[in-house]
Amino acid sequence: MAVPVWGTLCCLASWLAGNGVVVRWLPENINSLADEAEALQVVAFALVGLAFVAVGVALFGLMWKFDAAHNPQPARYIHGHRGLQTVWTVVPTVALIGLLAVSLQARWDLNAAWLSTAGGGPAGAAEGQPQSPQYESPQYEVLGRPFEWRVRYAGQDQRLGTTDDVLGEVNELHVPVDETSLVALKAEEAVQYLSVPALRLTCKLVPGRVQLARFSASKMGAYEVVCCEQRPQAYYRVVGRLMVETAEDHRAYLQRLQLQQYQREFSTAAEAQRFAVGVSFLQVNDVPEANGGVSNARPAVAPTLLSFPTRGAL
């Protein structure tokens, strides 16, 4: 009976944790877009917990009532009870259909919230009208590689895959607080299972496919990014960090990454110095040689993931 009792206590603790009665055994939810999903999870836990308690109580009561010491007559076997079979088939079916309906409604509400905050829609769209996600471009890219996460940020044009992309530090993603972030998730050569518990975000990454994840972090701090894929190799060590910071700190961080990137890409120190004082190298027109003696040419290709600064797993 230890297992049913322990399971019942865990279900009760998870229910009370949602009301702040006891310390939460799940990380704090900092994703404002996941509130409805977490509420649905609490409802599912409650239904399963009630069913578990009911089964445990019924099992214990029947064992107590029909104890062999108090019932000397032999056991009587039956081949089934149509009424009971109907009840324990119909009731779970109705409960599952209800959970499915609520889940679909939560998904539709979440999609509506995403669309209402979407930007970059087609020209001529009505002001305030939700835009289609196909007109959006992710601001961040996370690539799962063996034992590490690689990060890339969109540049000034707010689009990935262009010449002004910014390569981030390995295993570390920086996002601004209280802003909706759209991340493109990829895997390089093996299936990865990315999980950010504080965002209530989990995603199976398959090589050759791009998964889009949207969230809005509402609390600053450092949060864990892990790989939950079960493999004999040490994939449990694929640990990164999600850094939620102010918009000012986020811009300063990207500027620092840009400076480091162009110091690696350009051969002359003069070009890096001009970038450091605020002259962009990504303008279409070159600056005349007479204005400084340095051509402001656009790089031929976008930065590649092969030129990341190395950093060990955290």
PDB file of C-alpha atoms in Angstrom:
ATOM      1  CA  MET A   1       0.000   0.000   0.000  1.00  0.00           C
ATOM      2  CA  ALA A   2       3.015   2.288   0.165  1.00  0.00           C
ATOM      3  CA  VAL A   3       2.878   3.106  -3.551  1.00  0.00           C
ATOM      4  CA  PRO A   4      -0.803   4.181  -3.621  1.00  0.00           C
ATOM      5  CA  VAL A   5      -0.372   6.235  -0.453  1.00  0.00           C
ATOM      6  CA  TRP A   6       2.755   7.949  -1.782  1.00  0.00           C
ATOM      7  CA  GLY A   7       1.097   8.600  -5.134  1.00  0.00           C
ATOM      8  CA  THR A   8      -1.947  10.086  -3.425  1.00  0.00           C
ATOM      9  CA  LEU A   9       0.227  12.407  -1.350  1.00  0.00           C
ATOM     10  CA  CYS A  10       2.104  13.539  -4.481  1.00  0.00           C
ATOM     11  CA  CYS A  11      -1.153  14.313  -6.290  1.00  0.00           C
ATOM     12  CA  LEU A  12      -2.426  16.232  -3.265  1.00  0.00           C
ATOM     13  CA  ALA A  13       0.840  18.171  -2.999  1.00  0.00           C
ATOM     14  CA  SER A  14       0.733  19.082  -6.691  1.00  0.00           C
ATOM     15  CA  TRP A  15      -2.818  20.376  -6.286  1.00  0.00           C
ATOM     16  CA  LEU A  16      -1.964  22.432  -3.192  1.00  0.00           C
ATOM     17  CA  ALA A  17       1.164  23.771  -4.895  1.00  0.00           C
ATOM     18  CA  GLY A  18      -0.996  25.457  -7.502  1.00  0.00           C
ATOM     19  CA  ASN A  19      -2.611  27.482  -4.726  1.00  0.00           C
ATOM     20  CA  GLY A  20       0.667  28.368  -3.044  1.00  0.00           C
ATOM     21  CA  VAL A  21      -0.034  26.259   0.052  1.00  0.00           C
ATOM     22  CA  VAL A  22       3.198  24.297  -0.224  1.00  0.00           C
ATOM     23  CA  VAL A  23       6.436  24.809  -2.102  1.00  0.00           C
ATOM     24  CA  ARG A  24       6.096  23.988  -5.796  1.00  0.00           C
ATOM     25  CA  TRP A  25       7.894  20.881  -6.954  1.00  0.00           C
ATOM     26  CA  LEU A  26       7.876  22.268 -10.499  1.00  0.00           C
ATOM     27  CA  PRO A  27       9.989  25.292 -11.505  1.00  0.00           C
ATOM     28  CA  GLU A  28       8.263  28.645 -11.489  1.00  0.00           C
ATOM     29  CA  ASN A  29       6.381  29.406 -14.699  1.00  0.00           C
ATOM     30  CA  ILE A  30       7.811  32.599 -16.226  1.00  0.00           C
ATOM     31  CA  ASN A  31       6.076  32.231 -19.603  1.00  0.00           C
ATOM     32  CA  SER A  32       2.954  34.371 -19.704  1.00  0.00           C
ATOM     33  CA  LEU A  33       1.777  32.496 -22.823  1.00  0.00           C
ATOM     34  CA  ALA A  34       1.773  29.184 -20.914  1.00  0.00           C
ATOM     35  CA  ASP A  35      -0.603  30.141 -18.086  1.00  0.00           C
ATOM     36  CA  GLU A  36      -3.625  28.489 -19.681  1.00  0.00           C
ATOM     37  CA  ALA A  37      -1.652  25.369 -20.553  1.00  0.00           C
ATOM     38  CA  GLU A  38      -0.418  25.064 -16.980  1.00  0.00           C
ATOM     39  CA  ALA A  39      -3.966  25.499 -15.657  1.00  0.00           C
ATOM     40  CA  LEU A  40      -5.050  22.678 -17.955  1.00  0.00           C
ATOM     41  CA  GLN A  41      -2.232  20.537 -16.585  1.00  0.00           C
ATOM     42  CA  VAL A  42      -3.468  21.157 -13.039  1.00  0.00           C
ATOM     43  CA  VAL A  43      -6.991  20.097 -14.075  1.00  0.00           C
ATOM     44  CA  ALA A  44      -5.633  16.899 -15.640  1.00  0.00           C
ATOM     45  CA  PHE A  45      -3.612  16.160 -12.500  1.00  0.00           C
ATOM     46  CA  ALA A  46      -6.715  16.731 -10.379  1.00  0.00           C
ATOM     47  CA  LEU A  47      -8.887  14.364 -12.430  1.00  0.00           C
ATOM     48  CA  VAL A  48      -6.244  11.653 -12.511  1.00  0.00           C
ATOM     49  CA  GLY A  49      -5.558  12.159  -8.804  1.00  0.00           C
ATOM     50  CA  LEU A  50      -9.237  11.827  -7.888  1.00  0.00           C
ATOM     51  CA  ALA A  51      -9.552   8.664  -9.970  1.00  0.00           C
ATOM     52  CA  PHE A  52      -6.403   7.279  -8.382  1.00  0.00           C
ATOM     53  CA  VAL A  53      -7.676   7.990  -4.873  1.00  0.00           C
ATOM     54  CA  ALA A  54     -11.067   6.445  -5.672  1.00  0.00           C
ATOM     55  CA  VAL A  55      -9.467   3.260  -7.000  1.00  0.00           C
ATOM     56  CA  GLY A  56      -7.128   3.063  -4.015  1.00  0.00           C
ATOM     57  CA  VAL A  57      -9.964   3.519  -1.514  1.00  0.00           C
ATOM     58  CA  ALA A  58     -12.143   0.949  -3.295  1.00  0.00           C
ATOM     59  CA  LEU A  59      -9.279  -1.561  -3.406  1.00  0.00           C
ATOM     60  CA  PHE A  60      -8.487  -1.099   0.270  1.00  0.00           C
ATOM     61  CA  GLY A  61     -12.177  -1.311   1.252  1.00  0.00           C
ATOM     62  CA  LEU A  62     -12.773  -4.515  -0.685  1.00  0.00           C
ATOM     63  CA  MET A  63      -9.640  -6.109   0.758  1.00  0.00           C
ATOM     64  CA  TRP A  64     -10.753  -5.154   4.267  1.00  0.00           C
ATOM     65  CA  LYS A  65     -14.369  -6.225   3.830  1.00  0.00           C
ATOM     66  CA  PHE A  66     -13.717  -9.580   2.188  1.00  0.00           C
ATOM     67  CA  ASP A  67     -10.795 -10.636   4.352  1.00  0.00           C
ATOM     68  CA  ALA A  68     -10.494 -14.429   4.527  1.00  0.00           C
ATOM     69  CA  ALA A  69     -10.466 -14.319   8.336  1.00  0.00           C
ATOM     70  CA  HIS A  70     -13.953 -12.798   8.380  1.00  0.00           C
ATOM     71  CA  ASN A  71     -15.355 -14.590   5.305  1.00  0.00           C
ATOM     72  CA  PRO A  72     -14.820 -18.342   5.574  1.00  0.00           C
ATOM     73  CA  GLN A  73     -16.974 -19.132   2.540  1.00  0.00           C
ATOM     74  CA  PRO A  74     -15.079 -19.769  -0.697  1.00  0.00           C
ATOM     75  CA  ALA A  75     -14.689 -17.018  -3.252  1.00  0.00           C
ATOM     76  CA  ARG A  76     -17.275 -16.779  -6.000  1.00  0.00           C
ATOM     77  CA  TYR A  77     -15.942 -15.958  -9.431  1.00  0.00           C
ATOM     78  CA  ILE A  78     -17.915 -14.055 -12.049  1.00  0.00           C
ATOM     79  CA  HIS A  79     -17.328 -13.714 -15.766  1.00  0.00           C
ATOM     80  CA  GLY A  80     -18.048 -10.000 -15.907  1.00  0.00           C
ATOM     81  CA  HIS A  81     -20.674  -7.418 -15.107  1.00  0.00           C
ATOM     82  CA  ARG A  82     -22.148  -5.584 -18.057  1.00  0.00           C
ATOM     83  CA  GLY A  83     -23.221  -2.568 -16.015  1.00  0.00           C
ATOM     84  CA  LEU A  84     -19.818  -2.063 -14.348  1.00  0.00           C
ATOM     85  CA  GLN A  85     -17.994  -2.581 -17.630  1.00  0.00           C
ATOM     86  CA  THR A  86     -20.176   0.058 -19.243  1.00  0.00           C
ATOM     87  CA  VAL A  87     -19.529   2.512 -16.414  1.00  0.00           C
ATOM     88  CA  TRP A  88     -15.735   2.185 -16.389  1.00  0.00           C
ATOM     89  CA  THR A  89     -15.683   2.468 -20.175  1.00  0.00           C
ATOM     90  CA  VAL A  90     -18.066   5.401 -20.618  1.00  0.00           C
ATOM     91  CA  VAL A  91     -16.836   7.555 -17.717  1.00  0.00           C
ATOM     92  CA  PRO A  92     -13.133   7.631 -18.767  1.00  0.00           C
ATOM     93  CA  THR A  93     -14.184   8.166 -22.392  1.00  0.00           C
ATOM     94  CA  VAL A  94     -16.302  11.182 -21.488  1.00  0.00           C
ATOM     95  CA  ALA A  95     -13.501  12.548 -19.287  1.00  0.00           C
ATOM     96  CA  LEU A  96     -10.923  12.171 -22.071  1.00  0.00           C
ATOM     97  CA  ILE A  97     -13.219  13.791 -24.634  1.00  0.00           C
ATOM     98  CA  GLY A  98     -13.778  16.686 -22.226  1.00  0.00           C
ATOM     99  CA  LEU A  99     -10.025  17.094 -21.699  1.00  0.00           C
ATOM    100  CA  LEU A 100      -9.511  16.994 -25.462  1.00  0.00           C
ATOM    101  CA  ALA A 101     -12.118  19.702 -26.012  1.00  0.00           C
ATOM    102  CA  VAL A 102     -10.596  21.931 -23.328  1.00  0.00           C
ATOM    103  CA  SER A 103      -7.099  21.291 -24.734  1.00  0.00           C
ATOM    104  CA  LEU A 104      -8.176  22.268 -28.241  1.00  0.00           C
ATOM    105  CA  GLN A 105      -9.781  25.429 -26.897  1.00  0.00           C
ATOM    106  CA  ALA A 106      -6.587  26.272 -25.018  1.00  0.00           C
ATOM    107  CA  ARG A 107      -4.588  25.688 -28.192  1.00  0.00           C
ATOM    108  CA  TRP A 108      -6.887  27.955 -30.202  1.00  0.00           C
ATOM    109  CA  ASP A 109      -6.654  30.649 -27.537  1.00  0.00           C
ATOM    110  CA  LEU A 110      -2.869  30.351 -27.550  1.00  0.00           C
ATOM    111  CA  ASN A 111      -2.742  30.610 -31.337  1.00  0.00           C
ATOM    112  CA  ALA A 112      -5.007  33.662 -31.184  1.00  0.00           C
ATOM    113  CA  ALA A 113      -2.686  35.249 -28.628  1.00  0.00           C
ATOM    114  CA  TRP A 114       0.292  34.518 -30.885  1.00  0.00           C
ATOM    115  CA  LEU A 115      -1.426  36.019 -33.912  1.00  0.00           C
ATOM    116  CA  SER A 116      -2.502  39.122 -32.006  1.00  0.00           C
ATOM    117  CA  THR A 117       1.133  39.834 -31.126  1.00  0.00           C
ATOM    118  CA  ALA A 118       2.494  38.909 -34.558  1.00  0.00           C
ATOM    119  CA  GLY A 119       4.256  41.569 -36.546  1.00  0.00           C
ATOM    120  CA  GLY A 120       5.552  42.015 -40.045  1.00  0.00           C
ATOM    121  CA  GLY A 121       2.282  41.272 -41.813  1.00  0.00           C
ATOM    122  CA  PRO A 122       1.500  42.122 -45.407  1.00  0.00           C
ATOM    123  CA  ALA A 123       1.308  45.695 -46.539  1.00  0.00           C
ATOM    124  CA  GLY A 124      -2.156  47.179 -46.295  1.00  0.00           C
ATOM    125  CA  ALA A 125      -3.329  44.975 -43.415  1.00  0.00           C
ATOM    126  CA  ALA A 126      -5.754  46.637 -41.044  1.00  0.00           C
ATOM    127  CA  GLU A 127      -4.217  48.157 -37.953  1.00  0.00           C
ATOM    128  CA  GLY A 128      -4.584  45.887 -34.940  1.00  0.00           C
ATOM    129  CA  GLN A 129      -5.751  42.964 -37.065  1.00  0.00           C
ATOM    130  CA  PRO A 130      -3.996  39.643 -36.285  1.00  0.00           C
ATOM    131  CA  GLN A 131      -1.357  38.792 -38.847  1.00  0.00           C
ATOM    132  CA  SER A 132      -0.504  35.374 -40.209  1.00  0.00           C
ATOM    133  CA  PRO A 133       2.654  33.719 -38.802  1.00  0.00           C
ATOM    134  CA  GLN A 134       3.914  33.125 -42.356  1.00  0.00           C
ATOM    135  CA  TYR A 135       4.911  36.808 -42.493  1.00  0.00           C
ATOM    136  CA  GLU A 136       6.933  36.551 -39.318  1.00  0.00           C
ATOM    137  CA  SER A 137      10.608  35.776 -39.120  1.00  0.00           C
ATOM    138  CA  PRO A 138      12.176  34.243 -35.997  1.00  0.00           C
ATOM    139  CA  GLN A 139      14.503  36.513 -34.066  1.00  0.00           C
ATOM    140  CA  TYR A 140      16.543  33.627 -32.666  1.00  0.00           C
ATOM    141  CA  GLU A 141      17.800  30.257 -33.829  1.00  0.00           C
ATOM    142  CA  VAL A 142      18.840  27.352 -31.603  1.00  0.00           C
ATOM    143  CA  LEU A 143      20.643  24.438 -33.253  1.00  0.00           C
ATOM    144  CA  GLY A 144      20.998  21.182 -31.343  1.00  0.00           C
ATOM    145  CA  ARG A 145      24.349  19.532 -31.904  1.00  0.00           C
ATOM    146  CA  PRO A 146      26.010  16.623 -30.073  1.00  0.00           C
ATOM    147  CA  PHE A 147      26.432  17.787 -26.476  1.00  0.00           C
ATOM    148  CA  GLU A 148      25.779  21.490 -27.118  1.00  0.00           C
ATOM    149  CA  TRP A 149      23.288  24.143 -28.224  1.00  0.00           C
ATOM    150  CA  ARG A 150      24.340  26.689 -30.873  1.00  0.00           C
ATOM    151  CA  VAL A 151      22.600  30.076 -30.936  1.00  0.00           C
ATOM    152  CA  ARG A 152      22.183  32.717 -33.638  1.00  0.00           C
ATOM    153  CA  TYR A 153      20.423  36.100 -33.432  1.00  0.00           C
ATOM    154  CA  ALA A 154      18.768  38.109 -36.180  1.00  0.00           C
ATOM    155  CA  GLY A 155      20.569  41.329 -37.066  1.00  0.00           C
ATOM    156  CA  GLN A 156      19.260  44.813 -37.758  1.00  0.00           C
ATOM    157  CA  ASP A 157      16.840  43.555 -40.422  1.00  0.00           C
ATOM    158  CA  GLN A 158      15.206  41.232 -37.835  1.00  0.00           C
ATOM    159  CA  ARG A 159      15.545  38.248 -40.188  1.00  0.00           C
ATOM    160  CA  LEU A 160      17.680  35.161 -39.871  1.00  0.00           C
ATOM    161  CA  GLY A 161      19.799  33.912 -42.746  1.00  0.00           C
ATOM    162  CA  THR A 162      21.047  37.326 -43.867  1.00  0.00           C
ATOM    163  CA  THR A 163      24.480  38.902 -43.761  1.00  0.00           C
ATOM    164  CA  ASP A 164      23.962  40.747 -40.483  1.00  0.00           C
ATOM    165  CA  ASP A 165      23.133  37.695 -38.340  1.00  0.00           C
ATOM    166  CA  VAL A 166      24.881  37.620 -34.977  1.00  0.00           C
ATOM    167  CA  LEU A 167      26.427  34.411 -33.691  1.00  0.00           C
ATOM    168  CA  GLY A 168      25.855  33.834 -29.996  1.00  0.00           C
ATOM    169  CA  GLU A 169      27.755  32.005 -27.316  1.00  0.00           C
ATOM    170  CA  VAL A 170      27.434  28.242 -27.126  1.00  0.00           C
ATOM    171  CA  ASN A 171      24.784  26.953 -24.700  1.00  0.00           C
ATOM    172  CA  GLU A 172      23.475  30.425 -23.885  1.00  0.00           C
ATOM    173  CA  LEU A 173      20.393  32.213 -25.259  1.00  0.00           C
ATOM    174  CA  HIS A 174      19.662  35.823 -24.273  1.00  0.00           C
ATOM    175  CA  VAL A 175      16.140  37.258 -24.627  1.00  0.00           C
ATOM    176  CA  PRO A 176      14.561  40.513 -23.386  1.00  0.00           C
ATOM    177  CA  VAL A 177      12.050  40.408 -20.561  1.00  0.00           C
ATOM    178  CA  ASP A 178       8.321  41.014 -21.183  1.00  0.00           C
ATOM    179  CA  GLU A 179       8.708  40.708 -24.956  1.00  0.00           C
ATOM    180  CA  THR A 180       7.356  37.976 -27.222  1.00  0.00           C
ATOM    181  CA  SER A 181      10.225  35.905 -28.621  1.00  0.00           C
ATOM    182  CA  LEU A 182       9.990  33.641 -31.671  1.00  0.00           C
ATOM    183  CA  VAL A 183      12.700  30.973 -31.839  1.00  0.00           C
ATOM    184  CA  ALA A 184      13.545  28.601 -34.688  1.00  0.00           C
ATOM    185  CA  LEU A 185      14.597  25.232 -33.243  1.00  0.00           C
ATOM    186  CA  LYS A 186      16.703  22.823 -35.307  1.00  0.00           C
ATOM    187  CA  ALA A 187      18.737  19.651 -34.901  1.00  0.00           C
ATOM    188  CA  GLU A 188      21.930  19.005 -36.835  1.00  0.00           C
ATOM    189  CA  GLU A 189      22.439  15.244 -37.052  1.00  0.00           C
ATOM    190  CA  ALA A 190      20.434  13.492 -34.325  1.00  0.00           C
ATOM    191  CA  VAL A 191      17.042  13.815 -32.683  1.00  0.00           C
ATOM    192  CA  GLN A 192      17.168  16.258 -29.775  1.00  0.00           C
ATOM    193  CA  TYR A 193      14.556  16.808 -27.074  1.00  0.00           C
ATOM    194  CA  LEU A 194      14.841  20.424 -25.963  1.00  0.00           C
ATOM    195  CA  SER A 195      13.185  21.406 -22.709  1.00  0.00           C
ATOM    196  CA  VAL A 196      13.006  24.713 -20.842  1.00  0.00           C
ATOM    197  CA  PRO A 197      11.064  23.863 -17.653  1.00  0.00           C
ATOM    198  CA  ALA A 198      10.639  27.480 -16.560  1.00  0.00           C
ATOM    199  CA  LEU A 199       8.903  28.280 -19.866  1.00  0.00           C
ATOM    200  CA  ARG A 200       6.867  25.044 -19.888  1.00  0.00           C
ATOM    201  CA  LEU A 201       8.454  24.492 -23.291  1.00  0.00           C
ATOM    202  CA  THR A 202       9.371  21.061 -24.662  1.00  0.00           C
ATOM    203  CA  CYS A 203      10.037  20.255 -28.287  1.00  0.00           C
ATOM    204  CA  LYS A 204      11.314  17.236 -30.185  1.00  0.00           C
ATOM    205  CA  LEU A 205      13.872  18.426 -32.750  1.00  0.00           C
ATOM    206  CA  VAL A 206      14.243  16.309 -35.889  1.00  0.00           C
ATOM    207  CA  PRO A 207      17.079  16.900 -38.380  1.00  0.00           C
ATOM    208  CA  GLY A 208      15.808  18.557 -41.546  1.00  0.00           C
ATOM    209  CA  ARG A 209      12.810  20.218 -39.891  1.00  0.00           C
ATOM    210  CA  VAL A 210      12.378  23.621 -38.263  1.00  0.00           C
ATOM    211  CA  GLN A 211      10.184  23.945 -35.170  1.00  0.00           C
ATOM    212  CA  LEU A 212       8.938  27.383 -34.133  1.00  0.00           C
ATOM    213  CA  ALA A 213       8.505  28.186 -30.453  1.00  0.00           C
ATOM    214  CA  ARG A 214       7.033  31.379 -29.070  1.00  0.00           C
ATOM    215  CA  PHE A 215       7.200  32.554 -25.483  1.00  0.00           C
ATOM    216  CA  SER A 216       7.195  35.695 -23.387  1.00  0.00           C
ATOM    217  CA  ALA A 217       9.490  35.570 -20.363  1.00  0.00           C
ATOM    218  CA  SER A 218       8.090  37.721 -17.572  1.00  0.00           C
ATOM    219  CA  LYS A 219      10.879  37.448 -14.994  1.00  0.00           C
ATOM    220  CA  MET A 220      14.575  38.207 -15.326  1.00  0.00           C
ATOM    221  CA  GLY A 221      17.158  35.622 -14.378  1.00  0.00           C
ATOM    222  CA  ALA A 222      19.045  32.556 -15.591  1.00  0.00           C
ATOM    223  CA  TYR A 223      17.053  29.421 -16.391  1.00  0.00           C
ATOM    224  CA  GLU A 224      18.060  25.910 -17.401  1.00  0.00           C
ATOM    225  CA  VAL A 225      17.882  24.566 -20.959  1.00  0.00           C
ATOM    226  CA  VAL A 226      18.265  20.780 -21.074  1.00  0.00           C
ATOM    227  CA  CYS A 227      18.082  17.842 -23.477  1.00  0.00           C
ATOM    228  CA  CYS A 228      15.668  15.135 -22.300  1.00  0.00           C
ATOM    229  CA  GLU A 229      16.578  12.585 -24.970  1.00  0.00           C
ATOM    230  CA  GLN A 230      17.245   9.164 -23.436  1.00  0.00           C
ATOM    231  CA  ARG A 231      20.474   7.832 -24.910  1.00  0.00           C
ATOM    232  CA  PRO A 232      23.381   5.786 -23.546  1.00  0.00           C
ATOM    233  CA  GLN A 233      25.721   8.673 -24.321  1.00  0.00           C
ATOM    234  CA  ALA A 234      26.093  11.582 -21.935  1.00  0.00           C
ATOM    235  CA  TYR A 235      23.274  13.660 -23.411  1.00  0.00           C
ATOM    236  CA  TYR A 236      22.222  14.584 -19.898  1.00  0.00           C
ATOM    237  CA  ARG A 237      25.206  16.947 -19.932  1.00  0.00           C
ATOM    238  CA  VAL A 238      23.727  19.012 -22.778  1.00  0.00           C
ATOM    239  CA  VAL A 239      22.792  21.860 -20.462  1.00  0.00           C
ATOM    240  CA  GLY A 240      22.441  25.484 -21.480  1.00  0.00           C
ATOM    241  CA  ARG A 241      21.100  28.683 -20.006  1.00  0.00           C
ATOM    242  CA  LEU A 242      18.271  31.006 -20.925  1.00  0.00           C
ATOM    243  CA  MET A 243      19.226  34.519 -19.849  1.00  0.00           C
ATOM    244  CA  VAL A 244      16.248  36.860 -19.442  1.00  0.00           C
ATOM    245  CA  GLU A 245      17.406  40.472 -19.202  1.00  0.00           C
ATOM    246  CA  THR A 246      16.254  44.020 -19.778  1.00  0.00           C
ATOM    247  CA  ALA A 247      15.937  45.370 -23.308  1.00  0.00           C
ATOM    248  CA  GLU A 248      18.912  47.688 -22.735  1.00  0.00           C
ATOM    249  CA  ASP A 249      21.124  44.848 -21.517  1.00  0.00           C
ATOM    250  CA  HIS A 250      19.975  42.703 -24.436  1.00  0.00           C
ATOM    251  CA  ARG A 251      20.945  45.364 -26.995  1.00  0.00           C
ATOM    252  CA  ALA A 252      24.305  45.847 -25.300  1.00  0.00           C
ATOM    253  CA  TYR A 253      24.900  42.090 -25.367  1.00  0.00           C
ATOM    254  CA  LEU A 254      24.134  41.880 -29.095  1.00  0.00           C
ATOM    255  CA  GLN A 255      26.400  44.848 -29.810  1.00  0.00           C
ATOM    256  CA  ARG A 256      29.226  43.131 -27.944  1.00  0.00           C
ATOM    257  CA  LEU A 257      28.684  39.934 -29.934  1.00  0.00           C
ATOM    258  CA  GLN A 258      28.656  41.927 -33.182  1.00  0.00           C
ATOM    259  CA  LEU A 259      31.936  43.598 -32.301  1.00  0.00           C
ATOM    260  CA  GLN A 260      33.569  40.270 -31.480  1.00  0.00           C
ATOM    261  CA  GLN A 261      32.181  38.743 -34.668  1.00  0.00           C
ATOM    262  CA  TYR A 262      33.466  41.482 -36.961  1.00  0.00           C
ATOM    263  CA  GLN A 263      36.820  41.471 -35.239  1.00  0.00           C
ATOM    264  CA  ARG A 264      37.084  37.842 -36.318  1.00  0.00           C
ATOM    265  CA  GLU A 265      35.641  38.323 -39.818  1.00  0.00           C
ATOM    266  CA  PHE A 266      37.536  41.428 -40.952  1.00  0.00           C
ATOM    267  CA  SER A 267      41.272  41.311 -41.441  1.00  0.00           C
ATOM    268  CA  THR A 268      42.139  44.896 -40.581  1.00  0.00           C
ATOM    269  CA  ALA A 269      41.839  46.471 -37.170  1.00  0.00           C
ATOM    270  CA  ALA A 270      40.628  49.725 -38.748  1.00  0.00           C
ATOM    271  CA  GLU A 271      37.375  48.134 -39.867  1.00  0.00           C
ATOM    272  CA  ALA A 272      36.721  46.697 -36.408  1.00  0.00           C
ATOM    273  CA  GLN A 273      37.498  50.066 -34.857  1.00  0.00           C
ATOM    274  CA  ARG A 274      35.007  51.824 -37.139  1.00  0.00           C
ATOM    275  CA  PHE A 275      32.347  49.301 -36.164  1.00  0.00           C
ATOM    276  CA  ALA A 276      33.130  49.853 -32.487  1.00  0.00           C
ATOM    277  CA  VAL A 277      32.461  53.596 -32.761  1.00  0.00           C
ATOM    278  CA  GLY A 278      29.075  53.006 -34.345  1.00  0.00           C
ATOM    279  CA  VAL A 279      29.684  52.897 -38.098  1.00  0.00           C
ATOM    280  CA  SER A 280      27.758  49.941 -39.522  1.00  0.00           C
ATOM    281  CA  PHE A 281      29.426  47.703 -42.083  1.00  0.00           C
ATOM    282  CA  LEU A 282      26.073  46.443 -43.351  1.00  0.00           C
ATOM    283  CA  GLN A 283      24.952  49.480 -45.352  1.00  0.00           C
ATOM    284  CA  VAL A 284      24.302  48.975 -49.019  1.00  0.00           C
ATOM    285  CA  ASN A 285      26.469  51.896 -50.168  1.00  0.00           C
ATOM    286  CA  ASP A 286      30.170  51.884 -49.409  1.00  0.00           C
ATOM    287  CA  VAL A 287      31.771  54.822 -47.659  1.00  0.00           C
ATOM    288  CA  PRO A 288      34.206  56.633 -50.009  1.00  0.00           C
ATOM    289  CA  GLU A 289      37.839  55.939 -49.443  1.00  0.00           C
ATOM    290  CA  ALA A 290      38.470  59.636 -48.811  1.00  0.00           C
ATOM    291  CA  ASN A 291      36.306  59.597 -45.684  1.00  0.00           C
ATOM    292  CA  GLY A 292      38.472  57.142 -43.846  1.00  0.00           C
ATOM    293  CA  GLY A 293      40.353  55.025 -46.281  1.00  0.00           C
ATOM    294  CA  VAL A 294      38.327  51.910 -45.486  1.00  0.00           C
ATOM    295  CA  SER A 295      35.678  50.382 -47.699  1.00  0.00           C
ATOM    296  CA  ASN A 296      32.397  49.557 -45.979  1.00  0.00           C
ATOM    297  CA  ALA A 297      31.648  46.488 -48.092  1.00  0.00           C
ATOM    298  CA  ARG A 298      28.886  44.058 -47.190  1.00  0.00           C
ATOM    299  CA  PRO A 299      30.148  40.568 -46.315  1.00  0.00           C
ATOM    300  CA  ALA A 300      29.630  38.066 -49.126  1.00  0.00           C
ATOM    301  CA  VAL A 301      27.763  35.449 -47.064  1.00  0.00           C
ATOM    302  CA  ALA A 302      25.894  35.259 -43.796  1.00  0.00           C
ATOM    303  CA  PRO A 303      27.854  34.148 -40.731  1.00  0.00           C
ATOM    304  CA  THR A 304      27.980  30.384 -40.454  1.00  0.00           C
ATOM    305  CA  LEU A 305      27.577  28.227 -37.384  1.00  0.00           C
ATOM    306  CA  LEU A 306      31.131  26.961 -37.890  1.00  0.00           C
ATOM    307  CA  SER A 307      32.580  30.253 -36.649  1.00  0.00           C
ATOM    308  CA  PHE A 308      30.970  30.182 -33.213  1.00  0.00           C
ATOM    309  CA  PRO A 309      33.074  31.204 -30.235  1.00  0.00           C
ATOM    310  CA  THR A 310      33.682  28.047 -28.253  1.00  0.00           C
ATOM    311  CA  ARG A 311      32.336  27.701 -24.765  1.00  0.00           C
ATOM    312  CA  GLY A 312      31.968  24.578 -22.678  1.00  0.00           C
ATOM    313  CA  ALA A 313      28.708  23.155 -21.405  1.00  0.00           C
ATOM    314  CA  LEU A 314      27.405  24.879 -18.325  1.00  0.00           C
TER     315      LEU A 314
END
